[in-house]
């Protein structure tokens, strides 16, 4: 019986085809996006820019319009990314797509990487002090061991 491999090597295309970068509006995430764009350009890969919208939290129980706020954040991120792309059009020839997933950042990025068949994941380093104790999204992605993960400071 011949064993089928889901990921076959193709001559001349052994680099990543899809590079996923997580953005959340923070400076580290925008640095990660810039780094990932450079990788995608050099590798002739698709850059999948992913924003994970938080799910409704306890604040929703008190009438806070959480979904509306996160939708507004997503729209602002899309506008910022498009504006940045327009500024560098011609300087960088990068194919990119913007995707929004819902959930917590780790599970949202895992789902995105699976659905978009990412070959590599790029994220910004966490700026939250508590992550040194419980682990950041980046550390959890590395521990998952499913893709090469680059953490940009």
PDB file of C-alpha atoms in Angstrom:
ATOM      1  CA  UNK A   1       0.000   0.000   0.000  1.00  0.00           C
ATOM      2  CA  UNK A   2       1.386   3.409  -0.977  1.00  0.00           C
ATOM      3  CA  UNK A   3       1.297   6.036   1.752  1.00  0.00           C
ATOM      4  CA  UNK A   4      -0.143   9.378   0.673  1.00  0.00           C
ATOM      5  CA  UNK A   5       1.485  12.539   2.015  1.00  0.00           C
ATOM      6  CA  UNK A   6      -0.741  15.573   2.423  1.00  0.00           C
ATOM      7  CA  UNK A   7       2.158  17.928   1.765  1.00  0.00           C
ATOM      8  CA  UNK A   8       4.143  16.957  -1.329  1.00  0.00           C
ATOM      9  CA  UNK A   9       7.389  18.688  -2.282  1.00  0.00           C
ATOM     10  CA  UNK A  10       7.277  20.431  -5.652  1.00  0.00           C
ATOM     11  CA  UNK A  11      10.491  21.288  -7.482  1.00  0.00           C
ATOM     12  CA  UNK A  12      11.149  25.031  -7.372  1.00  0.00           C
ATOM     13  CA  UNK A  13       8.425  25.754  -4.829  1.00  0.00           C
ATOM     14  CA  UNK A  14       9.931  24.534  -1.588  1.00  0.00           C
ATOM     15  CA  UNK A  15       9.473  27.843   0.244  1.00  0.00           C
ATOM     16  CA  UNK A  16       6.370  28.934   2.126  1.00  0.00           C
ATOM     17  CA  UNK A  17       3.280  29.625   0.031  1.00  0.00           C
ATOM     18  CA  UNK A  18       1.232  31.275   2.790  1.00  0.00           C
ATOM     19  CA  UNK A  19       2.714  33.370   5.605  1.00  0.00           C
ATOM     20  CA  UNK A  20       0.214  34.269   8.302  1.00  0.00           C
ATOM     21  CA  UNK A  21       0.704  37.307  10.514  1.00  0.00           C
ATOM     22  CA  UNK A  22      -1.468  38.154  13.511  1.00  0.00           C
ATOM     23  CA  UNK A  23      -2.318  41.829  14.015  1.00  0.00           C
ATOM     24  CA  UNK A  24      -4.184  43.428  16.902  1.00  0.00           C
ATOM     25  CA  UNK A  25      -3.389  47.113  16.514  1.00  0.00           C
ATOM     26  CA  UNK A  26      -0.355  47.057  18.830  1.00  0.00           C
ATOM     27  CA  UNK A  27       3.061  48.308  17.764  1.00  0.00           C
ATOM     28  CA  UNK A  28       4.635  44.822  18.009  1.00  0.00           C
ATOM     29  CA  UNK A  29       1.911  43.414  15.755  1.00  0.00           C
ATOM     30  CA  UNK A  30       2.522  46.095  13.124  1.00  0.00           C
ATOM     31  CA  UNK A  31       6.278  45.393  13.300  1.00  0.00           C
ATOM     32  CA  UNK A  32       5.431  41.706  12.842  1.00  0.00           C
ATOM     33  CA  UNK A  33       3.294  42.608   9.811  1.00  0.00           C
ATOM     34  CA  UNK A  34       6.157  44.590   8.269  1.00  0.00           C
ATOM     35  CA  UNK A  35       8.566  41.713   8.886  1.00  0.00           C
ATOM     36  CA  UNK A  36       6.096  39.165   7.475  1.00  0.00           C
ATOM     37  CA  UNK A  37       5.534  41.355   4.401  1.00  0.00           C
ATOM     38  CA  UNK A  38       9.272  41.299   3.722  1.00  0.00           C
ATOM     39  CA  UNK A  39       9.319  37.508   4.073  1.00  0.00           C
ATOM     40  CA  UNK A  40       6.318  37.150   1.778  1.00  0.00           C
ATOM     41  CA  UNK A  41       7.897  39.419  -0.826  1.00  0.00           C
ATOM     42  CA  UNK A  42      11.194  37.533  -0.840  1.00  0.00           C
ATOM     43  CA  UNK A  43       9.495  34.134  -0.892  1.00  0.00           C
ATOM     44  CA  UNK A  44       6.790  35.171  -3.408  1.00  0.00           C
ATOM     45  CA  UNK A  45       4.261  33.954  -0.847  1.00  0.00           C
ATOM     46  CA  UNK A  46       0.759  35.121  -0.005  1.00  0.00           C
ATOM     47  CA  UNK A  47       0.649  37.267   3.154  1.00  0.00           C
ATOM     48  CA  UNK A  48      -2.433  36.421   5.207  1.00  0.00           C
ATOM     49  CA  UNK A  49      -3.033  39.258   7.683  1.00  0.00           C
ATOM     50  CA  UNK A  50      -5.270  38.001  10.494  1.00  0.00           C
ATOM     51  CA  UNK A  51      -7.116  39.931  13.178  1.00  0.00           C
ATOM     52  CA  UNK A  52      -8.774  37.810  15.864  1.00  0.00           C
ATOM     53  CA  UNK A  53     -11.859  39.573  17.207  1.00  0.00           C
ATOM     54  CA  UNK A  54     -12.406  38.831  20.892  1.00  0.00           C
ATOM     55  CA  UNK A  55     -15.611  37.004  21.727  1.00  0.00           C
ATOM     56  CA  UNK A  56     -18.149  38.730  23.969  1.00  0.00           C
ATOM     57  CA  UNK A  57     -16.879  38.923  27.531  1.00  0.00           C
ATOM     58  CA  UNK A  58     -18.474  39.600  30.890  1.00  0.00           C
ATOM     59  CA  UNK A  59     -18.787  43.248  29.832  1.00  0.00           C
ATOM     60  CA  UNK A  60     -21.541  42.194  27.447  1.00  0.00           C
ATOM     61  CA  UNK A  61     -23.638  41.107  30.433  1.00  0.00           C
ATOM     62  CA  UNK A  62     -23.701  44.730  31.580  1.00  0.00           C
ATOM     63  CA  UNK A  63     -24.953  45.953  28.227  1.00  0.00           C
ATOM     64  CA  UNK A  64     -21.581  46.944  26.742  1.00  0.00           C
ATOM     65  CA  UNK A  65     -21.710  46.747  22.940  1.00  0.00           C
ATOM     66  CA  UNK A  66     -18.618  44.504  22.745  1.00  0.00           C
ATOM     67  CA  UNK A  67     -19.332  43.113  19.275  1.00  0.00           C
ATOM     68  CA  UNK A  68     -19.804  46.615  17.857  1.00  0.00           C
ATOM     69  CA  UNK A  69     -16.553  47.825  19.436  1.00  0.00           C
ATOM     70  CA  UNK A  70     -14.544  44.865  18.099  1.00  0.00           C
ATOM     71  CA  UNK A  71     -16.122  45.343  14.647  1.00  0.00           C
ATOM     72  CA  UNK A  72     -14.966  48.976  14.747  1.00  0.00           C
ATOM     73  CA  UNK A  73     -11.435  47.877  15.739  1.00  0.00           C
ATOM     74  CA  UNK A  74     -11.379  45.404  12.838  1.00  0.00           C
ATOM     75  CA  UNK A  75     -12.514  48.118  10.407  1.00  0.00           C
ATOM     76  CA  UNK A  76      -9.842  50.514  11.735  1.00  0.00           C
ATOM     77  CA  UNK A  77      -7.168  47.820  11.314  1.00  0.00           C
ATOM     78  CA  UNK A  78      -8.300  47.112   7.758  1.00  0.00           C
ATOM     79  CA  UNK A  79      -8.131  50.830   6.961  1.00  0.00           C
ATOM     80  CA  UNK A  80      -4.648  51.167   8.534  1.00  0.00           C
ATOM     81  CA  UNK A  81      -3.316  48.144   6.658  1.00  0.00           C
ATOM     82  CA  UNK A  82      -4.764  49.325   3.337  1.00  0.00           C
ATOM     83  CA  UNK A  83      -3.323  52.809   3.873  1.00  0.00           C
ATOM     84  CA  UNK A  84       0.118  51.380   4.675  1.00  0.00           C
ATOM     85  CA  UNK A  85      -0.088  49.140   1.619  1.00  0.00           C
ATOM     86  CA  UNK A  86      -0.988  52.063  -0.641  1.00  0.00           C
ATOM     87  CA  UNK A  87       1.981  54.075   0.695  1.00  0.00           C
ATOM     88  CA  UNK A  88       4.446  51.369  -0.278  1.00  0.00           C
ATOM     89  CA  UNK A  89       2.751  50.202  -3.484  1.00  0.00           C
ATOM     90  CA  UNK A  90       5.464  49.629  -6.045  1.00  0.00           C
ATOM     91  CA  UNK A  91       8.204  49.426  -3.417  1.00  0.00           C
ATOM     92  CA  UNK A  92       6.949  46.026  -2.244  1.00  0.00           C
ATOM     93  CA  UNK A  93       5.126  43.643  -4.513  1.00  0.00           C
ATOM     94  CA  UNK A  94       3.277  41.541  -1.954  1.00  0.00           C
ATOM     95  CA  UNK A  95       0.062  39.626  -2.464  1.00  0.00           C
ATOM     96  CA  UNK A  96      -1.972  39.927   0.715  1.00  0.00           C
ATOM     97  CA  UNK A  97      -5.394  39.182   2.143  1.00  0.00           C
ATOM     98  CA  UNK A  98      -7.025  40.386   5.345  1.00  0.00           C
ATOM     99  CA  UNK A  99      -9.025  37.900   7.423  1.00  0.00           C
ATOM    100  CA  UNK A 100     -10.992  38.268  10.634  1.00  0.00           C
ATOM    101  CA  UNK A 101     -11.597  35.342  12.952  1.00  0.00           C
ATOM    102  CA  UNK A 102     -13.464  35.354  16.271  1.00  0.00           C
ATOM    103  CA  UNK A 103     -12.223  33.905  19.546  1.00  0.00           C
ATOM    104  CA  UNK A 104      -9.305  34.193  21.875  1.00  0.00           C
ATOM    105  CA  UNK A 105      -6.022  35.155  20.159  1.00  0.00           C
ATOM    106  CA  UNK A 106      -4.361  31.731  20.401  1.00  0.00           C
ATOM    107  CA  UNK A 107      -7.294  29.628  19.188  1.00  0.00           C
ATOM    108  CA  UNK A 108      -8.182  32.229  16.563  1.00  0.00           C
ATOM    109  CA  UNK A 109      -4.671  32.133  15.096  1.00  0.00           C
ATOM    110  CA  UNK A 110      -4.604  28.318  15.177  1.00  0.00           C
ATOM    111  CA  UNK A 111      -7.936  28.187  13.349  1.00  0.00           C
ATOM    112  CA  UNK A 112      -6.737  30.777  10.847  1.00  0.00           C
ATOM    113  CA  UNK A 113      -3.468  28.926  10.218  1.00  0.00           C
ATOM    114  CA  UNK A 114      -5.369  25.676   9.647  1.00  0.00           C
ATOM    115  CA  UNK A 115      -8.067  27.153   7.410  1.00  0.00           C
ATOM    116  CA  UNK A 116      -5.621  29.237   5.365  1.00  0.00           C
ATOM    117  CA  UNK A 117      -3.076  26.371   5.213  1.00  0.00           C
ATOM    118  CA  UNK A 118      -0.312  28.598   6.543  1.00  0.00           C
ATOM    119  CA  UNK A 119       3.260  27.454   6.098  1.00  0.00           C
ATOM    120  CA  UNK A 120       4.611  29.928   8.682  1.00  0.00           C
ATOM    121  CA  UNK A 121       3.190  32.148  11.428  1.00  0.00           C
ATOM    122  CA  UNK A 122       4.550  35.560  12.464  1.00  0.00           C
ATOM    123  CA  UNK A 123       3.418  37.391  15.609  1.00  0.00           C
ATOM    124  CA  UNK A 124       4.586  40.348  17.662  1.00  0.00           C
ATOM    125  CA  UNK A 125       6.024  39.823  21.124  1.00  0.00           C
ATOM    126  CA  UNK A 126       3.569  40.377  23.944  1.00  0.00           C
ATOM    127  CA  UNK A 127       3.924  43.559  25.954  1.00  0.00           C
ATOM    128  CA  UNK A 128       1.918  42.205  28.903  1.00  0.00           C
ATOM    129  CA  UNK A 129       3.896  41.427  32.057  1.00  0.00           C
ATOM    130  CA  UNK A 130       1.654  38.512  33.070  1.00  0.00           C
ATOM    131  CA  UNK A 131       2.616  36.596  29.959  1.00  0.00           C
ATOM    132  CA  UNK A 132       6.020  35.883  31.456  1.00  0.00           C
ATOM    133  CA  UNK A 133       4.222  33.700  34.013  1.00  0.00           C
ATOM    134  CA  UNK A 134       1.361  32.049  32.090  1.00  0.00           C
ATOM    135  CA  UNK A 135       2.838  32.184  28.588  1.00  0.00           C
ATOM    136  CA  UNK A 136       2.093  34.416  25.654  1.00  0.00           C
ATOM    137  CA  UNK A 137       0.229  33.556  22.471  1.00  0.00           C
ATOM    138  CA  UNK A 138       3.621  33.335  20.736  1.00  0.00           C
ATOM    139  CA  UNK A 139       4.948  30.791  23.235  1.00  0.00           C
ATOM    140  CA  UNK A 140       1.780  28.717  22.928  1.00  0.00           C
ATOM    141  CA  UNK A 141       2.055  28.756  19.115  1.00  0.00           C
ATOM    142  CA  UNK A 142       5.675  27.612  19.302  1.00  0.00           C
ATOM    143  CA  UNK A 143       4.733  24.834  21.753  1.00  0.00           C
ATOM    144  CA  UNK A 144       1.982  23.664  19.380  1.00  0.00           C
ATOM    145  CA  UNK A 145       4.813  22.704  17.017  1.00  0.00           C
ATOM    146  CA  UNK A 146       2.668  22.815  13.887  1.00  0.00           C
ATOM    147  CA  UNK A 147       4.328  25.654  11.946  1.00  0.00           C
ATOM    148  CA  UNK A 148       7.538  27.634  12.060  1.00  0.00           C
ATOM    149  CA  UNK A 149       6.755  30.598  14.306  1.00  0.00           C
ATOM    150  CA  UNK A 150       8.638  33.895  14.208  1.00  0.00           C
ATOM    151  CA  UNK A 151       8.220  36.289  17.136  1.00  0.00           C
ATOM    152  CA  UNK A 152       9.056  39.904  16.283  1.00  0.00           C
ATOM    153  CA  UNK A 153      10.015  42.177  19.212  1.00  0.00           C
TER     154      UNK A 153
END
